XYZ file of C-alpha atoms in Angstrom:
773
model
C 0.000 0.000 0.000
C 1.487 3.328 -1.062
C 0.598 6.933 -0.544
C 2.098 10.232 -1.668
C 4.361 11.982 0.763
C 5.088 15.707 1.008
C 8.666 16.474 -0.053
C 8.622 20.237 -0.342
C 6.628 23.067 1.084
C 4.537 25.701 -0.636
C 2.935 25.729 -4.070
C 5.734 23.692 -5.572
C 4.621 20.603 -3.683
C 1.088 20.878 -5.111
C 2.513 21.416 -8.608
C 4.870 18.436 -8.255
C 2.068 16.075 -7.363
C -0.176 17.322 -10.215
C 2.697 17.036 -12.671
C 3.324 13.494 -11.514
C -0.225 12.593 -12.508
C 0.392 13.989 -16.027
C 3.681 12.186 -16.478
C 7.378 12.470 -15.837
C 8.129 14.802 -18.732
C 5.796 17.491 -17.474
C 7.439 17.308 -14.112
C 10.956 17.770 -15.446
C 9.885 20.450 -17.919
C 8.902 22.778 -15.110
C 11.740 21.862 -12.793
C 14.460 24.407 -12.008
C 17.799 24.155 -10.285
C 16.436 26.360 -7.544
C 13.552 23.992 -6.875
C 15.785 20.958 -6.939
C 17.871 22.465 -4.195
C 14.999 23.156 -1.793
C 15.041 21.310 1.533
C 12.613 18.533 2.449
C 10.455 18.814 5.540
C 9.773 15.116 5.999
C 11.077 12.980 8.835
C 13.956 10.651 8.188
C 13.948 7.889 10.912
C 17.197 5.994 11.003
C 16.701 2.277 10.987
C 13.002 2.419 9.941
C 12.821 1.108 6.373
C 9.094 1.781 6.101
C 9.365 5.503 6.746
C 12.700 6.219 5.093
C 13.019 8.994 2.497
C 15.357 8.073 -0.336
C 17.649 10.726 -1.724
C 17.598 10.319 -5.570
C 20.491 10.598 -7.932
C 18.874 12.057 -11.054
C 19.622 10.634 -14.512
C 18.421 13.115 -17.150
C 19.300 10.820 -20.039
C 16.719 8.185 -19.289
C 13.139 9.163 -18.619
C 12.259 5.735 -17.293
C 15.016 5.804 -14.761
C 14.076 9.325 -13.755
C 10.461 8.326 -13.210
C 11.435 5.415 -10.978
C 13.740 7.523 -8.885
C 11.325 10.392 -8.409
C 8.580 7.951 -7.517
C 10.749 6.646 -4.689
C 11.376 10.222 -3.654
C 7.772 11.335 -3.556
C 6.078 8.136 -2.463
C 6.613 6.762 1.057
C 5.946 3.147 1.848
C 3.824 3.251 5.074
C 2.758 0.438 7.385
C -0.805 -0.042 8.481
C -1.079 0.031 12.342
C -3.441 -2.921 12.212
C -0.776 -4.867 10.318
C 1.759 -4.053 13.033
C -0.697 -5.141 15.715
C -1.175 -8.446 13.919
C 2.591 -8.828 13.679
C 2.910 -8.285 17.439
C 0.322 -10.963 18.171
C 1.871 -13.494 15.778
C 5.375 -12.883 17.157
C 4.137 -13.410 20.724
C 2.370 -16.644 19.746
C 5.581 -17.907 18.154
C 7.719 -16.595 21.063
C 9.685 -14.283 18.802
C 9.966 -11.628 21.457
C 12.595 -9.534 19.653
C 10.327 -9.195 16.609
C 7.333 -8.459 18.825
C 9.247 -5.712 20.599
C 10.407 -4.124 17.329
C 6.855 -4.149 16.003
C 5.630 -2.604 19.252
C 8.192 0.213 18.996
C 7.140 0.899 15.402
C 3.526 1.013 16.486
C 4.398 3.517 19.222
C 6.219 5.780 16.738
C 3.494 5.532 14.122
C 0.201 5.443 15.970
C 0.907 5.404 19.702
C -0.118 2.502 21.925
C -1.823 -0.506 20.328
C -5.370 -1.466 21.222
C -6.195 -3.088 24.572
C -6.217 -6.735 23.426
C -2.833 -6.430 21.682
C -1.317 -4.631 24.658
C -2.596 -7.304 27.052
C -1.178 -10.064 24.855
C 2.195 -8.321 24.707
C 2.318 -7.904 28.498
C 1.331 -11.484 29.292
C 3.436 -12.985 26.494
C 6.601 -11.293 27.700
C 5.732 -12.253 31.281
C 5.270 -15.921 30.351
C 8.878 -16.044 29.170
C 10.039 -15.686 32.829
C 13.174 -14.063 31.439
C 14.497 -11.137 33.485
C 15.013 -8.923 30.431
C 11.547 -9.463 28.998
C 9.944 -9.165 32.424
C 11.507 -5.726 32.744
C 10.313 -4.836 29.249
C 6.803 -5.989 30.105
C 6.887 -3.763 33.180
C 8.100 -0.861 31.009
C 5.117 -1.367 28.705
C 2.793 -1.136 31.705
C 4.528 1.973 33.043
C 4.346 3.711 29.669
C 0.697 2.793 29.177
C -0.149 3.890 32.735
C 1.290 7.353 32.071
C -0.152 7.741 28.567
C -3.560 6.037 28.634
C -4.231 3.696 31.543
C -7.666 2.765 30.146
C -5.836 0.387 27.798
C -4.651 -1.727 30.737
C -6.733 -4.709 31.893
C -6.740 -5.949 35.474
C -6.018 -9.657 34.845
C -2.857 -9.170 32.727
C -1.438 -6.827 35.353
C -2.149 -9.299 38.163
C -0.472 -12.018 36.108
C 2.550 -9.795 35.445
C 2.875 -8.885 39.123
C 2.686 -12.550 40.114
C 5.375 -13.472 37.586
C 7.630 -10.644 38.735
C 7.253 -11.776 42.345
C 8.031 -15.377 41.450
C 11.182 -14.306 39.623
C 12.599 -12.336 42.570
C 11.649 -8.873 41.298
C 9.544 -7.728 44.262
C 10.096 -3.994 43.715
C 8.470 -4.218 40.277
C 5.746 -6.584 41.474
C 4.607 -4.209 44.212
C 4.595 -1.269 41.802
C 2.205 -3.097 39.475
C -0.180 -3.712 42.385
C 0.052 -0.033 43.328
C -0.837 0.926 39.762
C -3.860 -1.374 39.875
C -5.085 0.393 43.013
C -4.581 3.826 41.416
C -6.552 2.643 38.390
C -9.312 1.478 40.792
C -8.971 -1.999 39.255
C -8.760 -3.534 42.700
C -7.123 -6.993 42.777
C -8.955 -9.542 44.980
C -7.194 -10.410 48.219
C -6.651 -14.017 47.077
C -4.690 -12.741 44.070
C -2.476 -10.151 45.712
C -1.908 -12.407 48.733
C -0.345 -14.929 46.354
C 1.857 -12.152 44.968
C 2.866 -11.181 48.501
C 3.627 -14.797 49.425
C 6.222 -14.985 46.643
C 7.648 -11.591 47.560
C 8.119 -12.775 51.145
C 10.722 -15.343 50.126
C 13.432 -12.652 50.127
C 14.496 -9.976 52.600
C 13.676 -7.068 50.283
C 10.394 -8.660 49.253
C 9.292 -9.144 52.865
C 10.081 -5.495 53.621
C 8.063 -4.317 50.607
C 5.223 -6.738 51.368
C 4.827 -5.201 54.830
C 4.677 -1.753 53.229
C 2.034 -2.947 50.768
C -0.190 -4.433 53.477
C 0.045 -1.187 55.440
C -0.769 0.920 52.371
C -3.820 -1.175 51.496
C -4.843 -1.583 55.134
C -4.992 2.176 55.678
C -7.757 2.358 53.065
C -10.022 0.333 55.356
C -9.088 1.508 58.846
C -11.713 2.963 61.180
C -14.597 1.771 58.939
C -13.822 4.185 56.117
C -15.422 1.878 53.541
C -19.140 1.246 53.994
C -19.773 -2.479 53.343
C -23.487 -1.835 52.745
C -22.865 0.055 49.517
C -22.826 -2.109 46.433
C -20.302 0.182 44.738
C -17.753 -0.675 47.435
C -17.757 -4.420 46.743
C -14.718 -4.391 44.392
C -12.769 -2.371 46.946
C -13.824 -4.616 49.836
C -12.689 -7.681 47.880
C -9.148 -6.293 48.181
C -9.252 -5.920 51.992
C -6.353 -7.764 53.716
C -7.437 -10.858 55.640
C -5.900 -12.848 58.469
C -3.948 -15.092 56.100
C -2.325 -12.081 54.422
C -1.198 -10.719 57.764
C 0.003 -14.177 58.774
C 2.366 -14.642 55.854
C 3.716 -11.082 55.937
C 4.251 -11.189 59.703
C 5.976 -14.574 59.467
C 8.327 -13.296 56.763
C 9.004 -10.063 58.678
C 9.874 -12.117 61.730
C 12.115 -14.413 59.735
C 14.035 -11.559 58.111
C 14.208 -9.393 61.242
C 11.891 -6.474 60.387
C 9.948 -6.926 63.618
C 9.205 -3.281 64.368
C 7.361 -2.932 61.080
C 5.628 -6.211 61.934
C 4.429 -4.727 65.219
C 2.944 -1.801 63.291
C 0.991 -4.358 61.255
C -0.282 -5.960 64.470
C -1.532 -2.562 65.605
C -3.270 -2.105 62.250
C -5.223 -5.386 62.417
C -7.895 -4.361 64.959
C -8.332 -0.987 63.257
C -9.465 -2.677 60.043
C -11.460 -5.400 61.788
C -9.207 -8.410 61.102
C -9.279 -11.144 63.737
C -6.127 -13.269 64.004
C -6.144 -16.973 63.264
C -5.100 -19.368 66.013
C -1.614 -20.023 64.628
C -1.086 -16.273 64.244
C -0.949 -16.061 68.051
C 2.463 -17.736 67.974
C 3.798 -15.318 65.365
C 2.512 -12.428 67.466
C 4.288 -13.813 70.522
C 7.587 -14.092 68.653
C 7.293 -10.514 67.382
C 6.597 -9.234 70.886
C 9.566 -11.230 72.189
C 11.933 -9.715 69.624
C 10.714 -6.215 70.480
C 10.782 -6.825 74.238
C 7.005 -6.552 74.854
C 6.747 -8.974 77.761
C 3.377 -7.663 78.936
C 1.857 -8.368 75.532
C 3.137 -11.957 75.599
C 1.668 -12.521 79.049
C -1.677 -11.259 77.736
C -1.460 -13.844 74.955
C -0.727 -16.694 77.383
C -4.348 -17.186 78.357
C -5.446 -17.258 74.705
C -2.717 -19.752 73.811
C -3.538 -22.064 76.721
C -7.236 -22.038 75.777
C -6.707 -22.189 71.998
C -7.880 -25.238 70.112
C -5.831 -26.640 67.268
C -2.330 -25.508 68.205
C 0.359 -28.057 67.504
C 3.066 -29.259 69.855
C 5.618 -27.203 67.960
C 3.549 -24.033 68.304
C 3.224 -24.473 72.072
C 6.983 -24.967 72.223
C 7.588 -21.736 70.296
C 5.276 -19.732 72.557
C 6.934 -20.838 75.795
C 10.307 -20.302 74.176
C 9.279 -16.655 73.597
C 8.043 -16.247 77.164
C 11.246 -17.673 78.650
C 13.378 -15.498 76.396
C 11.486 -12.397 77.515
C 12.001 -13.241 81.189
C 15.734 -13.471 80.548
C 15.751 -10.208 78.573
C 14.199 -8.362 81.494
C 16.386 -10.105 84.070
C 13.357 -11.678 85.752
C 15.165 -14.779 86.959
C 12.467 -15.788 89.441
C 9.838 -16.112 86.676
C 12.289 -17.971 84.460
C 13.169 -20.408 87.277
C 9.493 -21.026 88.026
C 8.822 -21.875 84.360
C 11.787 -24.263 84.167
C 10.814 -26.048 87.367
C 7.213 -26.430 86.197
C 8.481 -27.981 82.942
C 10.734 -30.380 84.844
C 7.943 -31.348 87.225
C 5.471 -31.989 84.412
C 8.115 -33.912 82.523
C 8.787 -36.107 85.547
C 5.084 -36.869 86.016
C 4.614 -37.475 82.312
C 7.539 -39.871 82.257
C 5.893 -42.001 84.910
C 2.634 -41.980 82.973
C 4.513 -42.784 79.764
C 6.241 -45.753 81.358
C 2.862 -47.067 82.490
C 1.435 -46.552 79.032
C 4.384 -48.372 77.448
C 3.743 -51.319 79.719
C 0.128 -51.458 78.540
C 1.222 -51.201 74.901
C 3.725 -54.026 75.348
C 0.995 -56.191 76.815
C -1.290 -55.403 73.909
C 1.507 -56.057 71.425
C 2.220 -59.468 72.977
C -1.407 -60.402 72.360
C -0.963 -59.366 68.697
C -3.634 -56.703 68.850
C -1.190 -53.950 67.948
C -0.976 -53.087 64.253
C 1.986 -50.879 63.439
C 1.399 -48.114 60.935
C 2.912 -48.766 57.536
C 3.458 -46.083 55.033
C 1.362 -46.508 51.915
C 2.399 -45.703 48.398
C 0.159 -42.663 48.461
C 1.982 -41.353 51.509
C 5.328 -41.935 49.850
C 4.227 -40.079 46.759
C 3.024 -37.147 48.872
C 6.270 -36.949 50.791
C 8.370 -36.894 47.652
C 6.180 -34.359 45.912
C 7.909 -31.073 45.301
C 6.440 -27.997 46.959
C 4.130 -25.866 44.918
C 6.537 -22.963 45.139
C 8.971 -24.810 42.858
C 6.375 -25.757 40.260
C 6.349 -24.304 36.785
C 4.742 -20.929 36.288
C 1.128 -21.022 35.152
C 0.409 -19.969 31.601
C -1.822 -16.945 31.258
C -4.635 -19.058 29.821
C -4.644 -21.340 32.878
C -4.360 -18.327 35.138
C -7.282 -16.596 33.438
C -9.524 -19.665 33.755
C -9.022 -19.750 37.542
C -11.511 -16.988 38.297
C -11.530 -17.630 42.051
C -7.697 -17.804 42.255
C -8.001 -21.106 44.122
C -4.692 -22.433 42.807
C -2.897 -19.246 43.796
C -4.374 -19.451 47.281
C -3.199 -23.042 47.642
C 0.253 -22.026 46.468
C 0.353 -19.172 48.982
C -0.543 -21.504 51.860
C 2.252 -23.854 50.838
C 4.704 -20.954 50.882
C 3.465 -19.918 54.329
C 4.103 -23.453 55.572
C 7.669 -23.314 54.261
C 8.281 -20.035 56.077
C 6.727 -21.375 59.283
C 8.881 -24.511 59.160
C 11.990 -22.392 58.758
C 10.914 -20.207 61.667
C 10.574 -23.199 63.998
C 14.309 -23.811 63.801
C 14.935 -20.512 65.609
C 13.364 -21.698 68.893
C 16.292 -22.919 70.996
C 15.286 -22.566 74.648
C 12.537 -25.193 74.821
C 12.344 -28.667 73.290
C 9.486 -31.123 73.083
C 9.515 -34.861 73.714
C 6.332 -36.911 73.470
C 4.274 -33.745 73.793
C 6.057 -32.603 76.980
C 8.079 -29.390 77.087
C 11.638 -29.478 78.453
C 14.272 -26.746 78.825
C 17.253 -27.178 76.507
C 20.915 -26.950 77.423
C 20.950 -23.482 75.858
C 18.190 -22.409 78.249
C 20.131 -23.737 81.242
C 23.287 -22.001 80.023
C 21.555 -18.619 79.602
C 19.852 -18.921 82.985
C 23.055 -19.875 84.836
C 24.922 -17.082 83.051
C 22.270 -14.587 84.185
C 22.672 -15.771 87.794
C 26.454 -15.457 87.599
C 26.307 -11.975 86.038
C 23.901 -10.842 88.761
C 26.179 -12.459 91.394
C 23.235 -14.383 92.836
C 25.074 -17.542 93.840
C 22.650 -18.445 96.626
C 19.676 -18.148 94.270
C 21.537 -20.244 91.691
C 22.270 -22.907 94.297
C 18.624 -22.975 95.343
C 17.607 -23.451 91.712
C 20.152 -26.247 91.224
C 18.881 -28.072 94.302
C 15.272 -27.900 93.119
C 16.164 -28.841 89.560
C 18.201 -31.815 90.771
C 15.206 -33.164 92.675
C 12.985 -32.928 89.595
C 15.613 -34.303 87.203
C 17.139 -37.094 89.289
C 17.145 -39.844 86.642
C 20.680 -39.094 85.375
C 23.891 -40.339 86.974
C 25.661 -38.246 89.611
C 28.670 -37.419 87.435
C 26.435 -36.215 84.565
C 23.832 -34.370 86.563
C 22.865 -30.774 85.931
C 24.563 -29.672 89.162
C 27.905 -31.268 88.278
C 27.935 -29.764 84.794
C 27.237 -26.257 86.097
C 30.008 -26.450 88.723
C 32.385 -27.954 86.189
C 31.610 -25.101 83.773
C 32.401 -22.553 86.503
C 35.752 -24.275 87.053
C 36.499 -24.202 83.305
C 35.706 -20.470 83.256
C 38.012 -19.780 86.187
C 35.143 -18.900 88.528
C 36.655 -20.959 91.328
C 35.105 -19.026 94.189
C 31.603 -19.424 92.728
C 32.239 -23.122 92.057
C 33.377 -23.637 95.665
C 30.294 -21.795 97.001
C 27.991 -23.940 94.870
C 29.781 -27.089 96.028
C 29.269 -26.080 99.665
C 25.582 -25.385 99.038
C 25.146 -28.817 97.442
C 26.905 -30.478 100.382
C 24.693 -28.662 102.892
C 21.599 -29.727 100.917
C 22.696 -33.360 100.931
C 23.249 -33.618 97.159
C 26.137 -35.832 96.045
C 28.313 -34.503 93.287
C 30.942 -37.260 92.968
C 34.717 -37.135 93.115
C 35.243 -35.519 89.704
C 34.193 -32.038 90.858
C 36.430 -32.153 93.959
C 39.384 -33.290 91.867
C 38.768 -30.655 89.196
C 38.457 -27.837 91.720
C 41.570 -28.949 93.676
C 43.609 -29.124 90.471
C 42.403 -25.651 89.467
C 43.412 -24.280 92.880
C 46.845 -25.908 92.556
C 47.317 -24.428 89.106
C 46.671 -20.888 90.327
C 48.894 -21.497 93.384
C 47.313 -18.918 95.707
C 44.541 -20.853 97.451
C 46.208 -22.836 100.246
C 43.380 -22.166 102.687
C 40.763 -23.137 100.119
C 42.672 -26.324 99.287
C 42.854 -27.317 102.946
C 39.153 -26.649 103.484
C 38.181 -28.545 100.327
C 40.341 -31.549 101.254
C 38.673 -31.656 104.650
C 35.207 -31.514 103.043
C 36.168 -34.323 100.641
C 37.350 -36.543 103.466
C 34.163 -35.896 105.462
C 32.040 -36.745 102.408
C 34.006 -39.939 101.823
C 35.336 -38.779 98.433
C 38.253 -40.777 97.052
C 40.659 -38.604 95.036
C 42.707 -40.026 92.187
C 46.499 -40.282 91.803
C 46.858 -37.285 89.485
C 45.038 -35.067 91.993
C 47.375 -36.193 94.803
C 50.395 -35.528 92.606
C 49.224 -31.967 91.885
C 48.559 -31.371 95.585
C 52.001 -32.655 96.604
C 53.669 -30.519 93.927
C 51.752 -27.463 95.158
C 52.856 -28.051 98.787
C 56.470 -28.495 97.720
C 56.413 -25.277 95.681
C 55.117 -23.431 98.754
C 57.871 -25.055 100.879
C 55.292 -26.904 102.947
C 57.313 -30.108 103.352
C 55.270 -31.564 106.240
C 52.079 -31.074 104.271
C 53.625 -32.742 101.204
C 54.796 -35.721 103.282
C 51.364 -36.055 104.853
C 49.710 -36.201 101.435
C 52.299 -38.700 100.211
C 51.610 -41.029 103.165
C 47.863 -40.633 102.560
C 48.360 -41.555 98.905
C 50.332 -44.688 99.915
C 47.818 -45.744 102.529
C 44.752 -45.194 100.321
C 44.316 -47.818 97.656
C 44.239 -45.464 94.645
C 44.671 -46.988 91.213
C 47.394 -45.624 88.982
C 44.946 -45.317 86.111
C 43.559 -42.362 87.960
C 40.501 -40.317 87.561
C 38.186 -42.401 85.408
C 35.055 -40.517 86.406
C 36.505 -37.187 85.413
C 37.804 -38.581 82.139
C 34.359 -39.917 81.328
C 32.882 -36.509 82.092
C 35.338 -34.738 79.823
C 34.827 -37.274 77.050
C 31.110 -36.846 77.512
C 31.374 -33.445 75.826
C 32.196 -35.194 72.597
C 29.435 -37.755 73.118
C 26.793 -35.080 73.865
C 26.759 -36.248 77.502
C 27.960 -32.959 78.988
C 26.579 -30.536 76.425
C 25.560 -28.074 79.122
C 29.180 -27.575 80.248
C 30.272 -26.680 76.722
C 27.200 -24.473 76.143
C 27.674 -22.575 79.386
C 31.357 -21.983 78.723
C 30.540 -20.753 75.213
C 27.718 -18.513 76.469
C 29.835 -16.826 79.137
C 32.843 -16.391 76.871
C 30.694 -14.753 74.188
C 30.853 -11.619 76.345
C 27.364 -10.465 75.322
C 26.093 -8.351 78.208
C 22.406 -7.437 78.352
C 21.259 -4.114 79.807
C 17.896 -5.255 81.160
C 16.768 -1.745 82.094
C 16.895 -0.599 78.443
C 13.938 -2.866 77.636
C 11.939 -1.351 80.494
C 12.659 2.198 79.325
C 11.842 1.263 75.724
C 8.460 -0.059 76.804
C 7.697 3.144 78.708
C 8.677 5.327 75.730
C 6.745 3.098 73.338
C 3.625 3.372 75.497
C 3.739 7.171 75.437
C 4.392 7.170 71.686
C 1.358 4.936 71.038
C -0.794 7.367 73.036
C 0.793 10.295 71.106
C 2.100 11.759 74.395
C 5.406 12.834 72.901
C 6.234 15.308 75.664
C 6.071 12.473 78.193
C 8.037 10.238 75.837
C 10.846 12.816 75.661
C 10.815 13.177 79.437
C 11.237 9.405 79.728
C 14.079 9.550 77.193
C 15.867 12.211 79.242
C 15.469 10.140 82.419
C 16.784 7.112 80.569
C 19.925 9.034 79.592
C 20.324 10.449 83.100
C 20.209 6.968 84.632
C 23.160 5.922 82.477
C 21.308 3.797 79.907
C 22.026 4.314 76.209
C 19.026 4.475 73.819
C 19.086 1.947 71.003
C 17.519 1.689 67.552
C 14.188 0.555 68.990
C 14.020 3.627 71.248
C 14.432 6.016 68.328
C 12.139 4.032 66.045
C 9.235 4.440 68.478
C 9.770 8.212 68.608
C 10.202 8.650 64.856
C 7.095 6.652 63.948
C 5.099 8.674 66.476
C 6.308 11.933 64.914
C 5.485 10.590 61.453
C 1.944 9.715 62.596
C 1.347 13.180 64.052
C 3.033 15.115 61.236
C 4.590 18.562 61.350
C 7.241 17.657 63.965
C 10.109 17.222 61.545
C 12.531 19.568 63.321
C 12.389 17.249 66.342
C 13.165 14.305 64.065
C 16.211 16.209 62.788
C 17.409 16.623 66.382
C 17.013 12.883 66.962
C 18.977 12.191 63.771
C 21.864 14.271 65.093
C 21.851 12.380 68.382
C 21.762 9.045 66.566
C 24.824 9.926 64.511
C 26.723 10.832 67.678
C 25.720 7.573 69.387
C 26.640 5.519 66.311
C 30.160 6.912 66.468
C 30.662 6.433 70.203
C 28.667 3.298 71.092
C 27.561 -0.001 69.652
C 24.287 1.371 68.258
C 23.604 0.123 64.743
C 21.372 1.636 62.083
C 19.029 -0.913 60.532
C 16.801 -0.644 57.474
C 13.603 -0.075 59.452
C 15.022 2.871 61.385
C 16.637 4.551 58.380
C 13.558 4.042 56.221
C 11.382 5.703 58.885
C 13.834 8.602 59.063
C 13.896 8.993 55.294
C 10.097 9.039 55.155
C 9.934 11.853 57.738
C 12.596 13.939 56.003
C 11.042 13.588 52.535
C 7.549 14.246 53.873
C 8.759 17.378 55.689
C 10.952 18.634 52.849
C 14.284 18.219 54.674
C 16.134 16.995 51.595
C 19.604 17.794 52.914
C 19.022 15.327 55.756
C 17.237 12.931 53.393
C 20.321 12.710 51.187
C 22.439 11.938 54.271
C 20.161 9.000 55.084
C 20.167 7.835 51.455
C 23.966 7.937 51.377
C 24.133 5.843 54.554
C 21.618 3.300 53.249
C 23.343 2.952 49.893
C 26.709 2.572 51.600
C 25.271 -0.305 53.657
C 23.622 -1.740 50.498
C 20.124 -1.410 51.944
C 17.164 -1.463 49.597
C 15.269 1.834 49.146
C 11.777 1.917 47.680
C 12.215 4.786 45.205
C 8.629 4.458 43.975
C 7.332 5.325 47.459
C 9.482 8.432 47.738
C 8.705 9.481 44.186
C 5.014 9.347 45.088
C 5.717 11.434 48.214
C 7.496 14.068 46.139
C 4.702 14.258 43.581
C 2.094 14.516 46.320
C 3.698 17.156 48.549
C 6.555 18.855 46.646
C 5.554 18.746 42.977
C 6.075 22.487 42.412
C 9.127 22.856 44.665
C 12.113 24.595 43.015
C 10.575 24.473 39.549
C 11.481 28.001 38.539
C 14.840 29.633 38.131
C 17.012 30.080 41.163
C 16.789 33.554 42.725
C 19.751 35.809 42.124
C 20.201 36.522 45.803
C 20.125 33.627 48.270
C 22.023 32.606 51.350
C 24.416 29.688 51.462
C 21.900 27.639 53.483
C 19.169 28.295 50.901
C 21.542 27.288 48.108
C 22.396 24.007 49.876
C 18.719 23.209 50.450
C 17.921 23.889 46.813
C 20.803 21.737 45.571
C 19.794 18.891 47.903
C 16.188 19.007 46.656
C 17.301 18.965 43.017
C 19.688 16.100 43.765
C 16.879 14.142 45.446
C 14.584 14.820 42.481
C 17.267 13.462 40.188
C 17.712 10.417 42.461
C 14.033 9.454 42.185
C 14.203 9.826 38.401
C 12.184 12.974 37.785
C 14.923 14.929 35.983
């Protein structure tokens, strides 16, 4: 198909076309050198063969040749947009994505965006490739169409694209597509965007963005803003976050450590009328434990104890959180009570279990017991790969699933994977046959807390009670012996001796290994003659038989202190007592037990104490006070509490500042105060162990951008980029367009102070950073 193109302006162009109709001779008869030299006003697109203007080389000698050349000059071969649209569709069907993209670009240059059906096919076809390059190109198509003419975008292709982006670890693009759907008022159902969120939550960045998305969508429904009685609100209400959505985002936030943002989500739930599922109680408890909200966990305890359907693992996780919180706050009495209750219940359950085993053995002997055998169906289920690793759905299959049932099933499978991974983080409580028991790590942390608080008497009391409840192990491998032995290994000889005396007064046997170990440690230090004498006397009164190596160390110590009579006395005692040369078998078995997992507690306690991690328990109390005032928007009281916290010698941490900053962000207009906090944080970061995390810096950046403090915002951005933290540029671009669209648009004033110049430059730099210049 050909049409005439304009090559020159003015009356000559009309004459040239009319002469062409009469023939080539008429055209050349009226032609002049001046006209031949006039400039063309057409468009010459490099690389586009269909719109290219050919520059003729005239041949006056041959009229035929001249006619052909001038025809190419005047006539332009043009493509029909419908033909290009058909080419796009065919290329997508045949997976020729390069050809489809070239045809799309031609269509844009010629006639703008293609029609809705072609655009949808291009978006979904590129998305189906699951190739990173074409996924980005598909997103670019959506972005361009959203800015030019968003009516051409359909809801289902965008949901499919967002899902594919999330599955291919592009969460920042996936969330932006969902945001565009909301702006278009093409609200995605909660089952669809929950599946998108579940795939986003498999990465750290995705979990952070997913929490932001749930908060953004949740704010639309808080405080009954949307009337459910109106029929027009049904599409919007179908997008409302449900308990499952919160569950998966909270689980991922907990797993990746963004627990303060997770707590904000927990506060949002009642405001939008979402009731938590039973298993969400455990996730809530773990979030409160990470943030040091012991009171909130104790409120949950009644609900957990009365809940129906919680598994053994979930009970274990909850009590793990409660124990951890008691240790965080230095509440050793509550921690001891919990451990003793566990031991007591375990002791009673063991008796019941032994009785039950006897009944089962009797039943088995009568051949009424049928052991469970795994069927082929069970084997096939166990070997089945998780849904998260399955192949991506084609768009046709996706489109047929109107209720998004498959996506919902896939999301629940992903939640299960996250929950299973989270269970591995519970290390203070273990479960055996449905009975909770404290782990060696729990014992180690508890004993360490007693030692740090210098509460030896309280520790001894706990050891006595624990020994009575856990008396089934041998003397040399008992809990008491391992704790005293760990104190000796750590060089805490005075504490070990005090504990040994307390055990002797309580009538608890500890065996000869502890006496030998403590005597050898005293001899090695060489400055405890009185302690050695007292310990030897106690050993003799208790009927403890020391080994040959212990006697040799004692004799050597007396000789080195020039106590010859004492050395001779020990030598005679060694000769008279029938001690085997092989020596201290009990102690050797105890030491070897570390390798055989027999004395794990000794190794754990030594490792825990040597880690050197000191906990300032009062900081958690102050943080809770400040957080309470911030929730009630009593910021004057919160600052008073902060000043008292500093005056009492406690250093604020990231959680302290996060509570204050989020409160200022909620109130608005208090950005100067946030700037003051930022200055204090920078000072603390240089002089103490305070660390900036992504949640804190993101909250700061939001306040500075919202308030127009771009000089401070660029400082935060520089710090985040230096630490390779992800920044959601789309969110801050939206903030700029909403609140600062007209800022610094005109020319700079001729007269301005240095401070004004710096603020202007920072704002322009920020605008460039978000991609608006």
